[in-house]
PDB file of C-alpha atoms in Angstrom:
ATOM      1  CA  MET A  26     -11.739-155.629  21.776  1.00 55.00           C
ATOM      2  CA  SER A  27     -12.961-152.597  19.849  1.00 62.00           C
ATOM      3  CA  GLN A  28     -10.759-151.414  16.964  1.00 63.00           C
ATOM      4  CA  TYR A  29     -10.481-148.042  18.730  1.00 56.00           C
ATOM      5  CA  GLU A  30      -9.143-149.390  22.030  1.00 63.00           C
ATOM      6  CA  VAL A  31      -5.458-149.126  22.908  1.00 77.00           C
ATOM      7  CA  SER A  32      -4.675-152.381  24.701  1.00 85.00           C
ATOM      8  CA  THR A  33      -1.708-151.139  26.774  1.00 89.00           C
ATOM      9  CA  LEU A  34      -3.593-148.050  27.938  1.00 89.00           C
ATOM     10  CA  LYS A  35      -6.592-150.202  28.822  1.00 89.00           C
ATOM     11  CA  LYS A  36      -4.410-152.488  30.930  1.00 91.00           C
ATOM     12  CA  GLY A  37      -2.953-149.527  32.793  1.00 90.00           C
ATOM     13  CA  LEU A  38      -6.429-148.187  33.553  1.00 90.00           C
ATOM     14  CA  GLN A  39      -7.510-151.649  34.699  1.00 92.00           C
ATOM     15  CA  ILE A  40      -4.666-151.613  37.223  1.00 92.00           C
ATOM     16  CA  LEU A  41      -5.782-148.199  38.512  1.00 89.00           C
ATOM     17  CA  ASP A  42      -9.366-149.431  38.880  1.00 89.00           C
ATOM     18  CA  LEU A  43      -8.139-152.504  40.749  1.00 92.00           C
ATOM     19  CA  LEU A  44      -5.985-150.489  43.170  1.00 87.00           C
ATOM     20  CA  ILE A  45      -8.829-148.037  43.832  1.00 82.00           C
ATOM     21  CA  GLU A  46     -11.021-150.982  44.830  1.00 84.00           C
ATOM     22  CA  ASN A  47      -8.335-152.588  47.019  1.00 85.00           C
ATOM     23  CA  ASP A  48      -6.209-151.175  49.799  1.00 75.00           C
ATOM     24  CA  GLY A  49      -2.848-152.063  48.283  1.00 84.00           C
ATOM     25  CA  LEU A  50      -1.820-155.080  46.206  1.00 92.00           C
ATOM     26  CA  THR A  51       1.474-156.846  45.565  1.00 94.00           C
ATOM     27  CA  PHE A  52       3.075-157.455  42.187  1.00 95.00           C
ATOM     28  CA  VAL A  53       2.019-161.112  42.302  1.00 95.00           C
ATOM     29  CA  GLU A  54      -1.578-160.246  43.239  1.00 95.00           C
ATOM     30  CA  VAL A  55      -1.881-157.867  40.269  1.00 95.00           C
ATOM     31  CA  MET A  56      -0.295-160.397  37.926  1.00 95.00           C
ATOM     32  CA  HIS A  57      -2.578-163.232  39.040  1.00 95.00           C
ATOM     33  CA  HIS A  58      -5.717-161.089  39.003  1.00 95.00           C
ATOM     34  CA  PHE A  59      -5.300-160.282  35.306  1.00 94.00           C
ATOM     35  CA  ASN A  60      -3.481-163.489  34.382  1.00 95.00           C
ATOM     36  CA  TRP A  61      -0.642-161.502  32.802  1.00 95.00           C
ATOM     37  CA  ASN A  62       2.978-162.593  32.556  1.00 94.00           C
ATOM     38  CA  LYS A  63       5.723-161.082  34.720  1.00 93.00           C
ATOM     39  CA  THR A  64       7.176-158.879  31.981  1.00 93.00           C
ATOM     40  CA  THR A  65       3.856-157.237  31.089  1.00 94.00           C
ATOM     41  CA  THR A  66       2.925-156.714  34.746  1.00 94.00           C
ATOM     42  CA  PHE A  67       6.330-155.243  35.593  1.00 94.00           C
ATOM     43  CA  ARG A  68       6.319-152.806  32.656  1.00 93.00           C
ATOM     44  CA  LEU A  69       2.817-151.564  33.436  1.00 95.00           C
ATOM     45  CA  LEU A  70       3.460-151.103  37.155  1.00 95.00           C
ATOM     46  CA  TYR A  71       6.844-149.486  36.511  1.00 93.00           C
ATOM     47  CA  THR A  72       5.316-146.997  34.060  1.00 93.00           C
ATOM     48  CA  LEU A  73       2.423-146.077  36.357  1.00 92.00           C
ATOM     49  CA  GLU A  74       4.806-145.629  39.287  1.00 89.00           C
ATOM     50  CA  ASN A  75       7.241-143.587  37.202  1.00 88.00           C
ATOM     51  CA  MET A  76       4.359-141.314  36.128  1.00 86.00           C
ATOM     52  CA  HIS A  77       3.293-140.945  39.785  1.00 81.00           C
ATOM     53  CA  TYR A  78      -0.131-142.560  39.329  1.00 86.00           C
ATOM     54  CA  ILE A  79       0.745-145.284  41.837  1.00 86.00           C
ATOM     55  CA  VAL A  80       3.248-145.574  44.687  1.00 83.00           C
ATOM     56  CA  LYS A  81       5.063-148.592  46.065  1.00 86.00           C
ATOM     57  CA  LYS A  82       5.446-149.001  49.818  1.00 81.00           C
ATOM     58  CA  GLY A  83       7.240-152.168  50.811  1.00 81.00           C
ATOM     59  CA  SER A  84       5.870-154.896  48.541  1.00 90.00           C
ATOM     60  CA  HIS A  85       2.479-153.229  47.928  1.00 89.00           C
ATOM     61  CA  TYR A  86       1.280-150.776  45.294  1.00 90.00           C
ATOM     62  CA  TYR A  87      -1.248-148.021  46.092  1.00 84.00           C
ATOM     63  CA  ILE A  88      -3.085-145.291  44.217  1.00 81.00           C
ATOM     64  CA  ALA A  89      -0.968-142.139  44.373  1.00 78.00           C
ATOM     65  CA  GLU A  90      -1.742-138.654  45.654  1.00 65.00           C
ATOM     66  CA  LYS A  91      -2.113-137.557  42.019  1.00 62.00           C
ATOM     67  CA  ILE A  92      -5.431-139.442  41.965  1.00 55.00           C
ATOM     68  CA  ASP A  93      -6.397-139.922  45.615  1.00 56.00           C
ATOM     69  CA  GLY A  94      -4.611-137.185  47.555  1.00 55.00           C
ATOM     70  CA  ALA A  95      -5.696-136.174  51.059  1.00 57.00           C
ATOM     71  CA  LYS A  96      -6.377-132.595  50.066  1.00 62.00           C
ATOM     72  CA  GLN A  97      -8.350-130.160  52.176  1.00 68.00           C
ATOM     73  CA  GLU A  98     -10.545-127.561  50.539  1.00 71.00           C
ATOM     74  CA  HIS A  99      -9.357-123.997  51.013  1.00 74.00           C
ATOM     75  CA  ASP A 100     -12.060-121.939  52.758  1.00 77.00           C
ATOM     76  CA  PRO A 101     -11.304-118.176  52.608  1.00 77.00           C
ATOM     77  CA  GLN A 102     -13.608-117.647  55.582  1.00 80.00           C
ATOM     78  CA  VAL A 103     -11.062-119.356  57.810  1.00 85.00           C
ATOM     79  CA  ASP A 104      -8.362-116.916  56.657  1.00 81.00           C
ATOM     80  CA  TRP A 105     -10.483-113.824  57.340  1.00 85.00           C
ATOM     81  CA  VAL A 106     -12.042-114.972  60.611  1.00 89.00           C
ATOM     82  CA  SER A 107      -8.630-115.917  61.967  1.00 92.00           C
ATOM     83  CA  VAL A 108      -7.015-112.489  61.491  1.00 92.00           C
ATOM     84  CA  PRO A 109      -7.975-110.891  64.853  1.00 94.00           C
ATOM     85  CA  PRO A 110      -6.827-113.871  66.999  1.00 96.00           C
ATOM     86  CA  LEU A 111      -3.671-114.205  64.883  1.00 96.00           C
ATOM     87  CA  HIS A 112      -2.928-110.491  65.239  1.00 95.00           C
ATOM     88  CA  ASP A 113      -3.424-110.633  69.021  1.00 96.00           C
ATOM     89  CA  LEU A 114      -1.085-113.623  69.365  1.00 96.00           C
ATOM     90  CA  SER A 115       1.546-112.086  67.101  1.00 95.00           C
ATOM     91  CA  GLN A 116       1.452-108.792  69.003  1.00 94.00           C
ATOM     92  CA  GLU A 117       1.681-110.538  72.362  1.00 95.00           C
ATOM     93  CA  LEU A 118       4.691-112.685  71.472  1.00 94.00           C
ATOM     94  CA  GLY A 119       6.236-110.710  68.618  1.00 93.00           C
ATOM     95  CA  GLU A 120       6.424-113.808  66.422  1.00 94.00           C
ATOM     96  CA  THR A 121       4.976-114.705  63.011  1.00 94.00           C
ATOM     97  CA  VAL A 122       1.787-116.794  63.050  1.00 96.00           C
ATOM     98  CA  TYR A 123       0.177-118.832  60.264  1.00 95.00           C
ATOM     99  CA  ILE A 124      -2.864-120.752  59.101  1.00 96.00           C
ATOM    100  CA  GLY A 125      -2.253-123.944  57.090  1.00 95.00           C
ATOM    101  CA  ILE A 126      -4.220-126.691  55.327  1.00 94.00           C
ATOM    102  CA  LEU A 127      -3.243-130.032  53.797  1.00 90.00           C
ATOM    103  CA  ASP A 128      -2.498-130.160  50.088  1.00 85.00           C
ATOM    104  CA  GLY A 129      -1.622-133.747  49.314  1.00 79.00           C
ATOM    105  CA  THR A 130       1.442-134.683  51.338  1.00 83.00           C
ATOM    106  CA  ASP A 131       2.305-131.007  51.893  1.00 89.00           C
ATOM    107  CA  VAL A 132       0.888-128.326  54.118  1.00 92.00           C
ATOM    108  CA  VAL A 133       0.228-124.988  52.406  1.00 92.00           C
ATOM    109  CA  THR A 134       0.160-121.625  54.183  1.00 94.00           C
ATOM    110  CA  THR A 135      -3.103-119.741  53.590  1.00 94.00           C
ATOM    111  CA  GLN A 136      -2.769-116.825  56.042  1.00 94.00           C
ATOM    112  CA  ILE A 137       0.132-115.017  57.728  1.00 94.00           C
ATOM    113  CA  VAL A 138       0.463-112.285  60.327  1.00 93.00           C
ATOM    114  CA  ASN A 139       4.081-111.193  60.581  1.00 91.00           C
ATOM    115  CA  GLY A 140       5.846-110.762  63.901  1.00 90.00           C
ATOM    116  CA  THR A 141       7.257-107.546  65.285  1.00 85.00           C
ATOM    117  CA  HIS A 142      10.864-108.616  65.814  1.00 79.00           C
ATOM    118  CA  THR A 143      13.466-107.107  63.492  1.00 71.00           C
ATOM    119  CA  MET A 144      14.806-110.617  62.921  1.00 66.00           C
ATOM    120  CA  ARG A 145      11.769-112.766  62.169  1.00 62.00           C
ATOM    121  CA  ILE A 146      10.675-115.699  60.043  1.00 68.00           C
ATOM    122  CA  HIS A 147       9.819-114.672  56.488  1.00 64.00           C
ATOM    123  CA  SER A 148       7.212-116.730  54.665  1.00 74.00           C
ATOM    124  CA  HIS A 149       4.485-116.173  52.089  1.00 82.00           C
ATOM    125  CA  ILE A 150       0.938-117.287  51.419  1.00 89.00           C
ATOM    126  CA  GLY A 151       0.942-120.367  49.206  1.00 89.00           C
ATOM    127  CA  GLU A 152       4.244-121.703  50.554  1.00 90.00           C
ATOM    128  CA  HIS A 153       4.406-125.510  50.732  1.00 89.00           C
ATOM    129  CA  ASP A 154       6.277-127.697  53.218  1.00 92.00           C
ATOM    130  CA  PRO A 155       6.222-131.480  53.713  1.00 91.00           C
ATOM    131  CA  ALA A 156       3.410-132.112  56.187  1.00 93.00           C
ATOM    132  CA  HIS A 157       5.282-134.780  58.167  1.00 93.00           C
ATOM    133  CA  GLY A 158       7.959-132.282  59.239  1.00 94.00           C
ATOM    134  CA  SER A 159       5.749-129.233  59.740  1.00 95.00           C
ATOM    135  CA  ALA A 160       3.918-128.457  62.974  1.00 97.00           C
ATOM    136  CA  LEU A 161       1.057-127.053  60.870  1.00 97.00           C
ATOM    137  CA  GLY A 162       0.846-130.321  58.946  1.00 95.00           C
ATOM    138  CA  LYS A 163       1.179-132.618  61.935  1.00 97.00           C
ATOM    139  CA  ALA A 164      -1.450-130.652  63.882  1.00 97.00           C
ATOM    140  CA  ILE A 165      -3.929-131.529  61.131  1.00 96.00           C
ATOM    141  CA  LEU A 166      -2.775-135.105  60.472  1.00 94.00           C
ATOM    142  CA  ALA A 167      -3.002-136.170  64.101  1.00 96.00           C
ATOM    143  CA  PHE A 168      -6.662-135.178  64.333  1.00 96.00           C
ATOM    144  CA  LEU A 169      -7.993-136.380  60.969  1.00 93.00           C
ATOM    145  CA  ASP A 170     -10.607-139.133  60.944  1.00 89.00           C
ATOM    146  CA  SER A 171      -9.084-142.572  60.470  1.00 86.00           C
ATOM    147  CA  ASP A 172     -10.067-142.956  56.795  1.00 82.00           C
ATOM    148  CA  MET A 173      -8.588-139.633  55.721  1.00 83.00           C
ATOM    149  CA  LYS A 174      -5.491-140.238  57.824  1.00 85.00           C
ATOM    150  CA  GLN A 175      -4.907-143.588  56.130  1.00 81.00           C
ATOM    151  CA  ARG A 176      -5.337-141.999  52.675  1.00 77.00           C
ATOM    152  CA  PHE A 177      -2.616-139.544  53.544  1.00 81.00           C
ATOM    153  CA  LEU A 178      -0.262-142.038  55.155  1.00 80.00           C
ATOM    154  CA  ARG A 179      -0.401-144.288  52.087  1.00 75.00           C
ATOM    155  CA  GLN A 180       1.110-141.461  50.023  1.00 75.00           C
ATOM    156  CA  LEU A 181       3.592-140.289  52.612  1.00 76.00           C
ATOM    157  CA  GLN A 182       7.254-140.423  51.660  1.00 77.00           C
ATOM    158  CA  LEU A 183       9.211-139.842  54.864  1.00 83.00           C
ATOM    159  CA  LYS A 184      11.990-137.764  53.359  1.00 86.00           C
ATOM    160  CA  LYS A 185      14.350-135.983  55.718  1.00 90.00           C
ATOM    161  CA  ASN A 186      14.651-132.199  55.423  1.00 90.00           C
ATOM    162  CA  THR A 187      16.979-132.120  58.419  1.00 93.00           C
ATOM    163  CA  GLU A 188      18.521-134.643  60.774  1.00 94.00           C
ATOM    164  CA  ASN A 189      15.471-134.190  63.034  1.00 94.00           C
ATOM    165  CA  THR A 190      12.802-135.086  60.441  1.00 94.00           C
ATOM    166  CA  PHE A 191      10.930-138.352  61.023  1.00 92.00           C
ATOM    167  CA  ASP A 192      11.871-141.040  58.489  1.00 89.00           C
ATOM    168  CA  ASP A 193      10.455-144.109  60.266  1.00 89.00           C
ATOM    169  CA  GLU A 194       6.738-144.739  59.688  1.00 86.00           C
ATOM    170  CA  GLN A 195       6.069-146.506  62.992  1.00 90.00           C
ATOM    171  CA  LEU A 196       7.819-143.802  65.012  1.00 93.00           C
ATOM    172  CA  PHE A 197       5.854-141.170  63.106  1.00 93.00           C
ATOM    173  CA  LEU A 198       2.579-142.924  63.987  1.00 92.00           C
ATOM    174  CA  TYR A 199       3.599-142.915  67.666  1.00 95.00           C
ATOM    175  CA  HIS A 200       4.422-139.234  67.284  1.00 96.00           C
ATOM    176  CA  LEU A 201       0.947-138.465  65.863  1.00 96.00           C
ATOM    177  CA  LYS A 202      -0.618-140.298  68.824  1.00 96.00           C
ATOM    178  CA  ALA A 203       1.423-138.142  71.225  1.00 97.00           C
ATOM    179  CA  ILE A 204       0.194-135.025  69.415  1.00 97.00           C
ATOM    180  CA  GLN A 205      -3.406-136.211  69.858  1.00 96.00           C
ATOM    181  CA  ASP A 206      -2.816-136.712  73.568  1.00 96.00           C
ATOM    182  CA  GLN A 207      -1.226-133.300  74.186  1.00 96.00           C
ATOM    183  CA  GLY A 208      -3.392-131.288  71.780  1.00 97.00           C
ATOM    184  CA  PHE A 209      -0.634-129.565  69.814  1.00 98.00           C
ATOM    185  CA  ALA A 210       2.275-130.329  67.467  1.00 98.00           C
ATOM    186  CA  VAL A 211       5.894-129.192  67.480  1.00 98.00           C
ATOM    187  CA  ASP A 212       8.282-128.801  64.565  1.00 97.00           C
ATOM    188  CA  ASP A 213      11.563-129.229  66.417  1.00 96.00           C
ATOM    189  CA  GLU A 214      13.926-128.082  63.647  1.00 96.00           C
ATOM    190  CA  GLU A 215      12.402-130.735  61.370  1.00 96.00           C
ATOM    191  CA  THR A 216      11.716-128.371  58.457  1.00 93.00           C
ATOM    192  CA  GLU A 217      14.701-126.101  58.894  1.00 93.00           C
ATOM    193  CA  LEU A 218      17.583-126.103  61.372  1.00 94.00           C
ATOM    194  CA  GLY A 219      17.437-123.176  63.771  1.00 94.00           C
ATOM    195  CA  LEU A 220      13.656-122.841  63.406  1.00 94.00           C
ATOM    196  CA  ARG A 221      10.923-124.221  65.667  1.00 96.00           C
ATOM    197  CA  CYS A 222       7.137-124.090  65.346  1.00 97.00           C
ATOM    198  CA  ILE A 223       4.170-124.995  67.533  1.00 98.00           C
ATOM    199  CA  ALA A 224       0.717-125.547  66.002  1.00 98.00           C
ATOM    200  CA  ALA A 225      -2.786-126.606  67.035  1.00 98.00           C
ATOM    201  CA  PRO A 226      -5.843-127.804  65.082  1.00 98.00           C
ATOM    202  CA  ILE A 227      -8.788-125.644  64.019  1.00 97.00           C
ATOM    203  CA  TYR A 228     -12.218-127.285  63.875  1.00 95.00           C
ATOM    204  CA  ARG A 229     -15.602-126.718  62.300  1.00 93.00           C
ATOM    205  CA  ASN A 230     -18.494-128.962  63.304  1.00 90.00           C
ATOM    206  CA  GLY A 231     -16.115-131.350  64.995  1.00 91.00           C
ATOM    207  CA  GLU A 232     -13.885-131.812  61.928  1.00 92.00           C
ATOM    208  CA  VAL A 233     -10.316-130.544  61.707  1.00 95.00           C
ATOM    209  CA  ILE A 234     -10.179-128.145  58.749  1.00 94.00           C
ATOM    210  CA  ALA A 235      -6.897-126.265  59.277  1.00 96.00           C
ATOM    211  CA  SER A 236      -4.243-125.453  61.846  1.00 97.00           C
ATOM    212  CA  VAL A 237      -2.704-122.363  63.405  1.00 98.00           C
ATOM    213  CA  GLY A 238       0.998-122.176  64.100  1.00 97.00           C
ATOM    214  CA  LEU A 239       3.613-119.943  65.654  1.00 95.00           C
ATOM    215  CA  SER A 240       7.227-120.059  64.461  1.00 95.00           C
ATOM    216  CA  ALA A 241      10.411-118.549  65.846  1.00 94.00           C
ATOM    217  CA  PRO A 242      14.165-119.075  65.936  1.00 94.00           C
ATOM    218  CA  THR A 243      15.296-121.646  68.504  1.00 94.00           C
ATOM    219  CA  SER A 244      16.955-118.854  70.487  1.00 93.00           C
ATOM    220  CA  ARG A 245      13.545-117.267  71.168  1.00 94.00           C
ATOM    221  CA  MET A 246      11.500-120.469  71.427  1.00 95.00           C
ATOM    222  CA  PRO A 247      13.615-123.140  73.143  1.00 95.00           C
ATOM    223  CA  LYS A 248      12.131-126.475  74.171  1.00 95.00           C
ATOM    224  CA  GLN A 249      11.926-125.293  77.770  1.00 96.00           C
ATOM    225  CA  GLN A 250       9.269-122.768  76.703  1.00 94.00           C
ATOM    226  CA  ASP A 251       7.049-125.236  74.813  1.00 95.00           C
ATOM    227  CA  LYS A 252       4.494-125.411  77.623  1.00 95.00           C
ATOM    228  CA  THR A 253       4.080-121.633  77.705  1.00 96.00           C
ATOM    229  CA  PHE A 254       3.933-121.143  73.931  1.00 97.00           C
ATOM    230  CA  SER A 255       1.690-124.162  73.321  1.00 97.00           C
ATOM    231  CA  LYS A 256      -0.952-122.891  75.750  1.00 97.00           C
ATOM    232  CA  LYS A 257      -1.151-119.613  73.835  1.00 97.00           C
ATOM    233  CA  VAL A 258      -1.341-121.350  70.442  1.00 98.00           C
ATOM    234  CA  VAL A 259      -4.057-123.760  71.645  1.00 98.00           C
ATOM    235  CA  THR A 260      -6.014-120.818  73.071  1.00 97.00           C
ATOM    236  CA  CYS A 261      -5.743-119.068  69.694  1.00 97.00           C
ATOM    237  CA  SER A 262      -6.941-122.184  67.835  1.00 97.00           C
ATOM    238  CA  LYS A 263      -9.955-122.456  70.141  1.00 97.00           C
ATOM    239  CA  LYS A 264     -10.849-118.799  69.552  1.00 96.00           C
ATOM    240  CA  ILE A 265     -10.770-119.321  65.787  1.00 96.00           C
ATOM    241  CA  THR A 266     -12.865-122.497  66.118  1.00 96.00           C
ATOM    242  CA  GLN A 267     -15.443-120.618  68.199  1.00 95.00           C
ATOM    243  CA  LEU A 268     -15.635-117.804  65.625  1.00 94.00           C
ATOM    244  CA  LEU A 269     -16.154-120.320  62.808  1.00 92.00           C
ATOM    245  CA  GLU A 270     -18.887-122.122  64.708  1.00 87.00           C
ATOM    246  CA  ALA A 271     -20.655-118.977  65.947  1.00 76.00           C
TER     247      ALA A 271
END
C-alpha cells in the first residue's frame, strides 16, 4: 500500500465499487468477498449507511440515492410548452394544475397554474414531496423503463405521510401496475389529509419525462368523480406530449 493511502477510506470505497457492480449484497457476502472480520465489515457498512452512501433493505445493502439516484433532468421546454394546456384545464375546472419530475425519491414541482377558486391548493415551484405518495410521482414511476424503475425502488423508503400512504413494497408494486393499466395515478389523501390529486404521464420519444397533475380538496374532487377528472388530466397530458413531439 502506498504511504499516501488511507486504509479505512480505501476499504469504504472498495465497498462502494462492489455494490455498484452488484445488485445488492448481504453483510456476509461483503465480509467474505474482502476476507475481512465481522467487526471491520460492520463498522464500514454502518458508517456508509449512516452517511447515506448505502441503504439497507432487508438483509441486503445497496448503493444509495446520493450516488445512484433516479433523477430526471429538468427541461425548461416542458414547463413553457405545457402552459397553454395547463391554463385551459385550470380554467375549465377551477383547480390548480402542476408539472412534476423525479428528483431522487421525491417528485419536484416545476410548473404551476393556480386555480380560480377562492379556497384553493397553494404550492410553489421547487416544492418536493415523497414520490410514492404523490400522484405526480406515481404517474412517472409506473411508466419508467424497468431498469430506471428498479434504481428508484431500491432507494425507496415507504414512509407514511398519512394513514393512506403505501408502506408495503409489494402492495405498492401492485399499485404501480394498476396505474399502468388505467393510464393515470391518484393521490388519495396520501400526501395530505383532505387533499386529492390525479396525474398522468408526459412523454417525449416514447419515454416518460414528467407528469401533469390536478389537485383539489376532497370536497370538490371525491372518488366518485375520478373517472371524469382523470379523462381531462389524461387529455391534457396527451396535448403536452403532442406539443413536445411536434
